XYZ file of C-alpha atoms in Angstrom:
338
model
C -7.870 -17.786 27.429
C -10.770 -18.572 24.648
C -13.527 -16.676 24.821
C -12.476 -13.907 27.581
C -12.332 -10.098 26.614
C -8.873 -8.730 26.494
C -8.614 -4.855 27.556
C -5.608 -2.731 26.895
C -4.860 0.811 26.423
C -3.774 2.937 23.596
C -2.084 6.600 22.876
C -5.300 8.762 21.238
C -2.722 9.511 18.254
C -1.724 5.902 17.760
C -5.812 4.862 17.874
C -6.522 7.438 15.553
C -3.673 6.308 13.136
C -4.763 2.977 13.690
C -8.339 4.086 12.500
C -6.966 5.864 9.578
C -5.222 2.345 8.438
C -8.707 0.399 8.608
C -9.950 3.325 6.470
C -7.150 3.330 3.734
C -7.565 -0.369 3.580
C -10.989 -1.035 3.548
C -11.308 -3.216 6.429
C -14.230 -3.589 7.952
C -15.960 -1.069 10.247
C -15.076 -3.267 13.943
C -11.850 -2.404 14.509
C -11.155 -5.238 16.595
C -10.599 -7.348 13.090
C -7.792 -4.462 12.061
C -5.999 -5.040 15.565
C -5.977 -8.827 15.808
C -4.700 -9.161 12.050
C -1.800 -6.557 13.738
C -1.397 -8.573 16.666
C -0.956 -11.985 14.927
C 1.006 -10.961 11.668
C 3.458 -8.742 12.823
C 4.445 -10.411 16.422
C 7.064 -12.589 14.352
C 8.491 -9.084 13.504
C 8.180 -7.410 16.657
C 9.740 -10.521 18.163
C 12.600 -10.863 16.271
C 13.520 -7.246 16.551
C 13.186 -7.793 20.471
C 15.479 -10.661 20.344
C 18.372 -8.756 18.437
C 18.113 -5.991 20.913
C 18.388 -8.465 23.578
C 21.212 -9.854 22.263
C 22.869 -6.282 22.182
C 22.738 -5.575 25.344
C 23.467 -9.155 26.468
C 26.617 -8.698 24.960
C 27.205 -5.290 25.938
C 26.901 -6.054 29.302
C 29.310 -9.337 29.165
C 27.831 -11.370 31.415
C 27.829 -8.505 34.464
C 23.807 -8.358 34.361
C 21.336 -11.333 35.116
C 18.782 -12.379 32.690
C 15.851 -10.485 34.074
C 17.603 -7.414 34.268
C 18.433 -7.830 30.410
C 14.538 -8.270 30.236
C 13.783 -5.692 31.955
C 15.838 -3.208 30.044
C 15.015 -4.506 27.031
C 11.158 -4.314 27.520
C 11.695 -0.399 28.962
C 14.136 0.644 25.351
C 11.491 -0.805 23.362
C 8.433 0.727 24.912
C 10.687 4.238 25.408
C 11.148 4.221 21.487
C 7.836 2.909 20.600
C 5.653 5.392 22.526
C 8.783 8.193 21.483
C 7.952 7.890 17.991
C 4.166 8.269 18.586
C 4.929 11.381 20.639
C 6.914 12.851 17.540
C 3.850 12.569 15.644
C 1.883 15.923 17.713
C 3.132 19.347 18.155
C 2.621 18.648 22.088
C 4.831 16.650 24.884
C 1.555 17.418 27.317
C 0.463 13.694 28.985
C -2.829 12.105 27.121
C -5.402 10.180 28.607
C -4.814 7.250 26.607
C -8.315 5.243 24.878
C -9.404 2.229 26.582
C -10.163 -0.425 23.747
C -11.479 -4.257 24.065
C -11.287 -7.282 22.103
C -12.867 -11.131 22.759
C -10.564 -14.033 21.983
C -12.363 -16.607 20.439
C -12.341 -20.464 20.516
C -10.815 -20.524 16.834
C -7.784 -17.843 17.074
C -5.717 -20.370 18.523
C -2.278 -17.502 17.150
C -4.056 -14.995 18.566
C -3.542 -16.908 21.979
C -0.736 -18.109 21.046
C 1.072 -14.668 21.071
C -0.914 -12.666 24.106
C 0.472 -16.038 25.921
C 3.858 -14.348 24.936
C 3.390 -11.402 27.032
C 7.136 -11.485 28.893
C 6.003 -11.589 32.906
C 7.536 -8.519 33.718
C 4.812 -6.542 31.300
C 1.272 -6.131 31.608
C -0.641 -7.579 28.725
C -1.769 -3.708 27.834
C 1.242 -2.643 27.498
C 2.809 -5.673 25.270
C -0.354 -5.432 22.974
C 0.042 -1.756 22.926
C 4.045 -2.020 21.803
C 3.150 -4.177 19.303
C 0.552 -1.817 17.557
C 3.054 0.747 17.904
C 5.716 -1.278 16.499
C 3.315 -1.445 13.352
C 2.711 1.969 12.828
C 6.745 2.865 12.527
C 6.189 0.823 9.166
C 5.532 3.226 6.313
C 2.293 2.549 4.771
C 2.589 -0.162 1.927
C 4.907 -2.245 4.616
C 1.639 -2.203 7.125
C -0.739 -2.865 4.472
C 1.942 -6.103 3.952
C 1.371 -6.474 7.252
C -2.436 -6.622 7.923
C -2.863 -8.807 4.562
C 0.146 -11.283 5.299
C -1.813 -14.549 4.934
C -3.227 -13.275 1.109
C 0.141 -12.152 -0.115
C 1.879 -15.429 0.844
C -1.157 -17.147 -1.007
C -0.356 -14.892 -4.038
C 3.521 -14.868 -3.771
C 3.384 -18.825 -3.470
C 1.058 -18.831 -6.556
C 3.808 -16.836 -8.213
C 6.849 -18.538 -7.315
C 5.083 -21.519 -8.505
C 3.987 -20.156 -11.355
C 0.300 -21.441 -11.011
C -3.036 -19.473 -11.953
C -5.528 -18.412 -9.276
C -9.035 -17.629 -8.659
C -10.004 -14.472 -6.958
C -13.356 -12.574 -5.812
C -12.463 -9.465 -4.787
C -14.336 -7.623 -2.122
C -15.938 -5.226 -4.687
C -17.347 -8.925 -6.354
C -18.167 -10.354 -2.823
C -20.553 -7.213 -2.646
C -22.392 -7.419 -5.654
C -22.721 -11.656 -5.501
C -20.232 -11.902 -8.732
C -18.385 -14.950 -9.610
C -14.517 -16.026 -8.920
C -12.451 -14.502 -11.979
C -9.255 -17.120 -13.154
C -6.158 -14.494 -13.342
C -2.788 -15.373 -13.787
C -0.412 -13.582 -11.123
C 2.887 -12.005 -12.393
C 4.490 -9.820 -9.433
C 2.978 -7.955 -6.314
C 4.629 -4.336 -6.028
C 3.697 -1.622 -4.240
C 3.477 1.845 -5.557
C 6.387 4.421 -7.044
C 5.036 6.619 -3.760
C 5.364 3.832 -1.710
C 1.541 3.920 -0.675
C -0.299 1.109 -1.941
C 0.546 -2.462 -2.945
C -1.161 -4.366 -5.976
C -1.358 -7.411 -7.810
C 0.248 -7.406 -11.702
C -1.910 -9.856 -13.156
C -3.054 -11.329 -17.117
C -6.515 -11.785 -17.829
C -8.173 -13.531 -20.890
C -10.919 -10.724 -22.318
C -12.360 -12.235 -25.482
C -9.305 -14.522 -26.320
C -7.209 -11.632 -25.744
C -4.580 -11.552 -23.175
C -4.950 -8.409 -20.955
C -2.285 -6.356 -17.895
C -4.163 -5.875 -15.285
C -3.531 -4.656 -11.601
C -5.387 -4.843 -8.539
C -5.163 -3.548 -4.786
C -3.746 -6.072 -2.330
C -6.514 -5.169 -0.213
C -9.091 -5.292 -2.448
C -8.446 -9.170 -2.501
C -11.135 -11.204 -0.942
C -10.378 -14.969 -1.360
C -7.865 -16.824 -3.444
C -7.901 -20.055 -4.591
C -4.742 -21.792 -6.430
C -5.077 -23.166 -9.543
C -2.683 -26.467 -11.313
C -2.982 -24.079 -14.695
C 0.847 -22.938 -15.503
C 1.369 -18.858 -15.671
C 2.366 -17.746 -19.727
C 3.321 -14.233 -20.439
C 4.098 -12.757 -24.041
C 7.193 -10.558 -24.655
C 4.523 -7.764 -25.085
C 2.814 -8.299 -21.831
C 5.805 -7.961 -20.216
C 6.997 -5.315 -21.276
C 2.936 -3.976 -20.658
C 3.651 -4.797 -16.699
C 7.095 -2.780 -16.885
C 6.120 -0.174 -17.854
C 3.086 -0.435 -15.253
C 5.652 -0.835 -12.766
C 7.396 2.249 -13.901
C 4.880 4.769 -14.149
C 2.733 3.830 -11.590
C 1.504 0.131 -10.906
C -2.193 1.273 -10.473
C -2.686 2.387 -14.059
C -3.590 -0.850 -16.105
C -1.422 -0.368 -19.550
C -2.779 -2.367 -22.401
C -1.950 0.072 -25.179
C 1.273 0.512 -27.132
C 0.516 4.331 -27.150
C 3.478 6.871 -26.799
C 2.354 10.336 -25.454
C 4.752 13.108 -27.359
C 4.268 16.911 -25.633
C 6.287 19.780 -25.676
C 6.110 21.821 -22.280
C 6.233 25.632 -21.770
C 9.349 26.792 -20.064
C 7.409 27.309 -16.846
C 5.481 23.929 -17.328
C 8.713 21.662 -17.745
C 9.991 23.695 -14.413
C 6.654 22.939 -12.827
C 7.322 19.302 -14.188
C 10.873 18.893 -12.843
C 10.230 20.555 -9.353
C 7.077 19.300 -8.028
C 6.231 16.032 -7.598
C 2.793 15.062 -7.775
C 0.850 11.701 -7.324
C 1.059 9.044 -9.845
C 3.851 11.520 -11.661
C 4.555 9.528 -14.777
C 8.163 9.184 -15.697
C 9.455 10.674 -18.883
C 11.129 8.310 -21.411
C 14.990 8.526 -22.097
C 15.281 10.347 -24.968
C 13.300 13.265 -23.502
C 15.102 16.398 -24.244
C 15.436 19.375 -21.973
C 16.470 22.085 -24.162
C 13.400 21.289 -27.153
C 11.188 20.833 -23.631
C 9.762 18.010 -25.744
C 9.431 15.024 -23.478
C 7.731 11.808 -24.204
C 5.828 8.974 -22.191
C 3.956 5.589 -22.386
C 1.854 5.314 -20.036
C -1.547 4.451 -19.850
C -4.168 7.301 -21.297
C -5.982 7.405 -17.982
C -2.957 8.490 -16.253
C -1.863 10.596 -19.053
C -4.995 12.752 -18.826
C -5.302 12.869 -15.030
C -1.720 14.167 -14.142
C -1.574 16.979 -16.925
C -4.764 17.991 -16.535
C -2.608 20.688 -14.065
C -0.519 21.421 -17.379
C -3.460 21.719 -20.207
C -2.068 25.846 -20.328
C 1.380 25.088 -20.219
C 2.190 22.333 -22.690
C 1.167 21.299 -26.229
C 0.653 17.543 -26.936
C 2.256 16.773 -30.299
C 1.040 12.817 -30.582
C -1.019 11.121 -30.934
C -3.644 12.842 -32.656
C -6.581 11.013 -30.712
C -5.230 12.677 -28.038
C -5.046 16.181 -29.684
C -8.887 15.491 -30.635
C -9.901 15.014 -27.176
C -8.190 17.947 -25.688
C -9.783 20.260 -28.612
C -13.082 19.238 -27.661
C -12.489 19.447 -23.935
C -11.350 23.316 -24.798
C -14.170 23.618 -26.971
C -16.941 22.158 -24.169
C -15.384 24.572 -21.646
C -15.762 27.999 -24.403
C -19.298 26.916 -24.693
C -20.078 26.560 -21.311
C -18.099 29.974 -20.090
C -19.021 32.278 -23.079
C -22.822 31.977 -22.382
C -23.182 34.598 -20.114
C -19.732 36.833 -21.652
C-alpha cells in the first residue's frame, strides 16, 4: 500500500468541521496531516468502541446469527449513528453531495497502513476512513485536540509521571529559529470551558521559579530530561489556583482582587457565563455584593472590563490606579469635541 493515493469521501459539514479543527489547532495548512493524525490516533478508540458493540449484539442475538451477519450489523449501527450525528448538526435532512478528498500513504507511515489494512471486507475503504473521522468529531473539543496530539501528550504525561524535566520548542520558537527552553512539567488540563488543553509548567526566570502554562498544541518537540521535577508549597498552590480560574492565565502573583458589584452587576455576574469567568473565592458574600478573587491581573482586567459601570474595585490600590487613569484617558479623548 506505500506510496498509493487513498480517496474517500466526506459529508460537506463534517469537512468543514474538520477544517475548523486544523484552524483551532494550528495545524498546518494541508489538511491531509490533520486527517492522518485522526486516522492513526483515534482508530484504537474507534476500534474498541466497535468491538463492545459487537459484543452486544453477539450476545443479544445468542448464538442465532452467524459472524458476518454480526459484522454486518455492526458496521451499518455504527455508520447510521455516525453520519446521524453529523446530520443533527444542519437545519436540513436534504441529501449532500458529499467532498471528494485524497491522501498519499507514504513509505514511513507504516500505522497509517497498518489501520486502512483494517478496513472490515464488508466496507469500502471510504466509508471506514469516513466513520472514523466522524467518530472524532462526536468528541467535544479538548478530547479531539487529545486526540490529534496523542503522541506529545504521552511524551509529556510520561515526563510527569516520572517526574523528569523536559525540553521544548514550541511552534511559535520553531518560527522565529529560538532555542529549546528546559521546563519542568506539573499537570496537563484542559480548560474550565472544556475548550483547550495546556501544559502547567515551572520555569527558572532569573533564579526565580515561575507558573507557567502553555497550549498542548502549541508544543513542537519534546525532549526528556534525567533532571528530577521540584515544586514549592507556593507554586502549587500558584498552579491551583491556575487550574481554578482558568488554566490559560499564568498566576505568579499573590494578589487578591476585592470588588463590590452593583445589584445589577452581581446579577449580570451570577447569570451569564462568560469566557475565562473567574471564580469567586469562598467567603464572597451575596448580600454586601462584595466578592473577592485571585486570579491573575490579566484575567482580572479582561473579564470585568464588561463590569467597569457596575462594580467598584476596593483592593488593591494598583488596581484602583489603573482603572482611574483608564477613566481619565477615555474623558480626555470623548470631551474634545463636547
Amino acid at each position: 500500500m506505500e506510496n498509493i493515493e487513498v480517496t474517500f469521501y466526506l459529508d460537506p459539514v463534517a469537512h468543514k468541521n474538520l477544517q475548523k479543527d486544523r484552524k483551532l489547532f494550528h495545524m498546518s495548512p494541508k489538511e491531509t496531516i490533520l486527517i492522518k493524525r485522526i486516522i492513526v490516533n483515534h482508530y484504537p478508540k474507534y476500534n474498541q468502541e466497535t468491538k463492545e458493540l459487537h459484543d452486544r449484539i453477539k450476545d443479544s442475538f445468542k448464538d442465532q446469527a452467524s459472524q458476518p451477519l454480526i459484522e454486518d450489523a455492526v458496521w451499518q449501527i455504527t455508520k447510521y449513528i455516525s453520519e446521524n450525528s453529523i446530520d443533527k448538526s444542519i437545519s436540513t435532512k436534504e441529501k449532500r453531495i458529499k467532498d471528494k478528498i485524497h491522501f498519499r500513504v507514504n513509505n514511513n507511515e507504516n500505522q497509517l497502513e497498518c489501520v486502512l489494512d483494517a478496513c472490515p471486507v464488508n466496507v469500502s475503504r471510504s466509508e471506514f476512513i469516513a466513520n472514523i473521522i466522524y467518530s472524532y468529531l462526536n468528541n467535544p473539543q479538548y478530547e479531539r485536540e487529545r486526540i490529534v496530539f496523542k503522541e506529545e501528550l504521552k511524551q509529556l504525561e510520561d515526563a510527569i509521571k516520572n517526574n523528569q524535566a523536559i525540553k521544548i520548542k514550541s511552534k511559535y520558537d520553531r518560527t522565529h529559529n529560538s532555542d529549546f527552553q528546559i521546563i519542568y512539567p506539573k499537570e496537563v488540563c484542559f480548560s474550565n470551558e472544556e475548550l483547550f488543553n495546556y501544559l502547567l509548567y515551572k520555569k527558572i526566570i532569573k533564579g526565580k521559579e515561575c507558573a507557567r502554562s502553555i497550549h498542548l498544541y502549541n508544543i513542537d518537540t519534546i525532549f526528556t530530561l534525567p533532571e528530577n521535577c521540584t515544586f514549592s508549597k507556593e507554586l502549587l498552590n500558584r498552579f491551583k489556583r491556575m487550574k481554578r480560574n482558568g488554566a490559560q492565565f499564568t498566576i505568579n502573583h499573590n494578589t487578591e482582587f476585592k470588588i463590590q458589584f452593583t445589584e445589577k452587576g452581581l446579577e449580570r455576574y451570577n447569570t451569564l457565563n462568560y469566557l475565562e469567568k473567574p471564580v469567586a473565592l469562598d467567603k464572597s458574600n451575596e448580600k454586601t455584593r462584595i466578592f473577592y478573587f485571585d486570579c491573575s491581573d490579566m484575567q482580572f482586567r479582561n473579564y470585568f472590563a464588561n463590569f467597569y459601570d457596575e462594580m467598584e474595585v476596593l483592593e488593591p490600590k494598583e488596581m484602583r490606579e489603573h482603572l482611574l487613569r483608564l477613566g481619565q484617558r477615555m474623558v480626555d479623548k470623548y470631551s474634545k469635541d463636547i
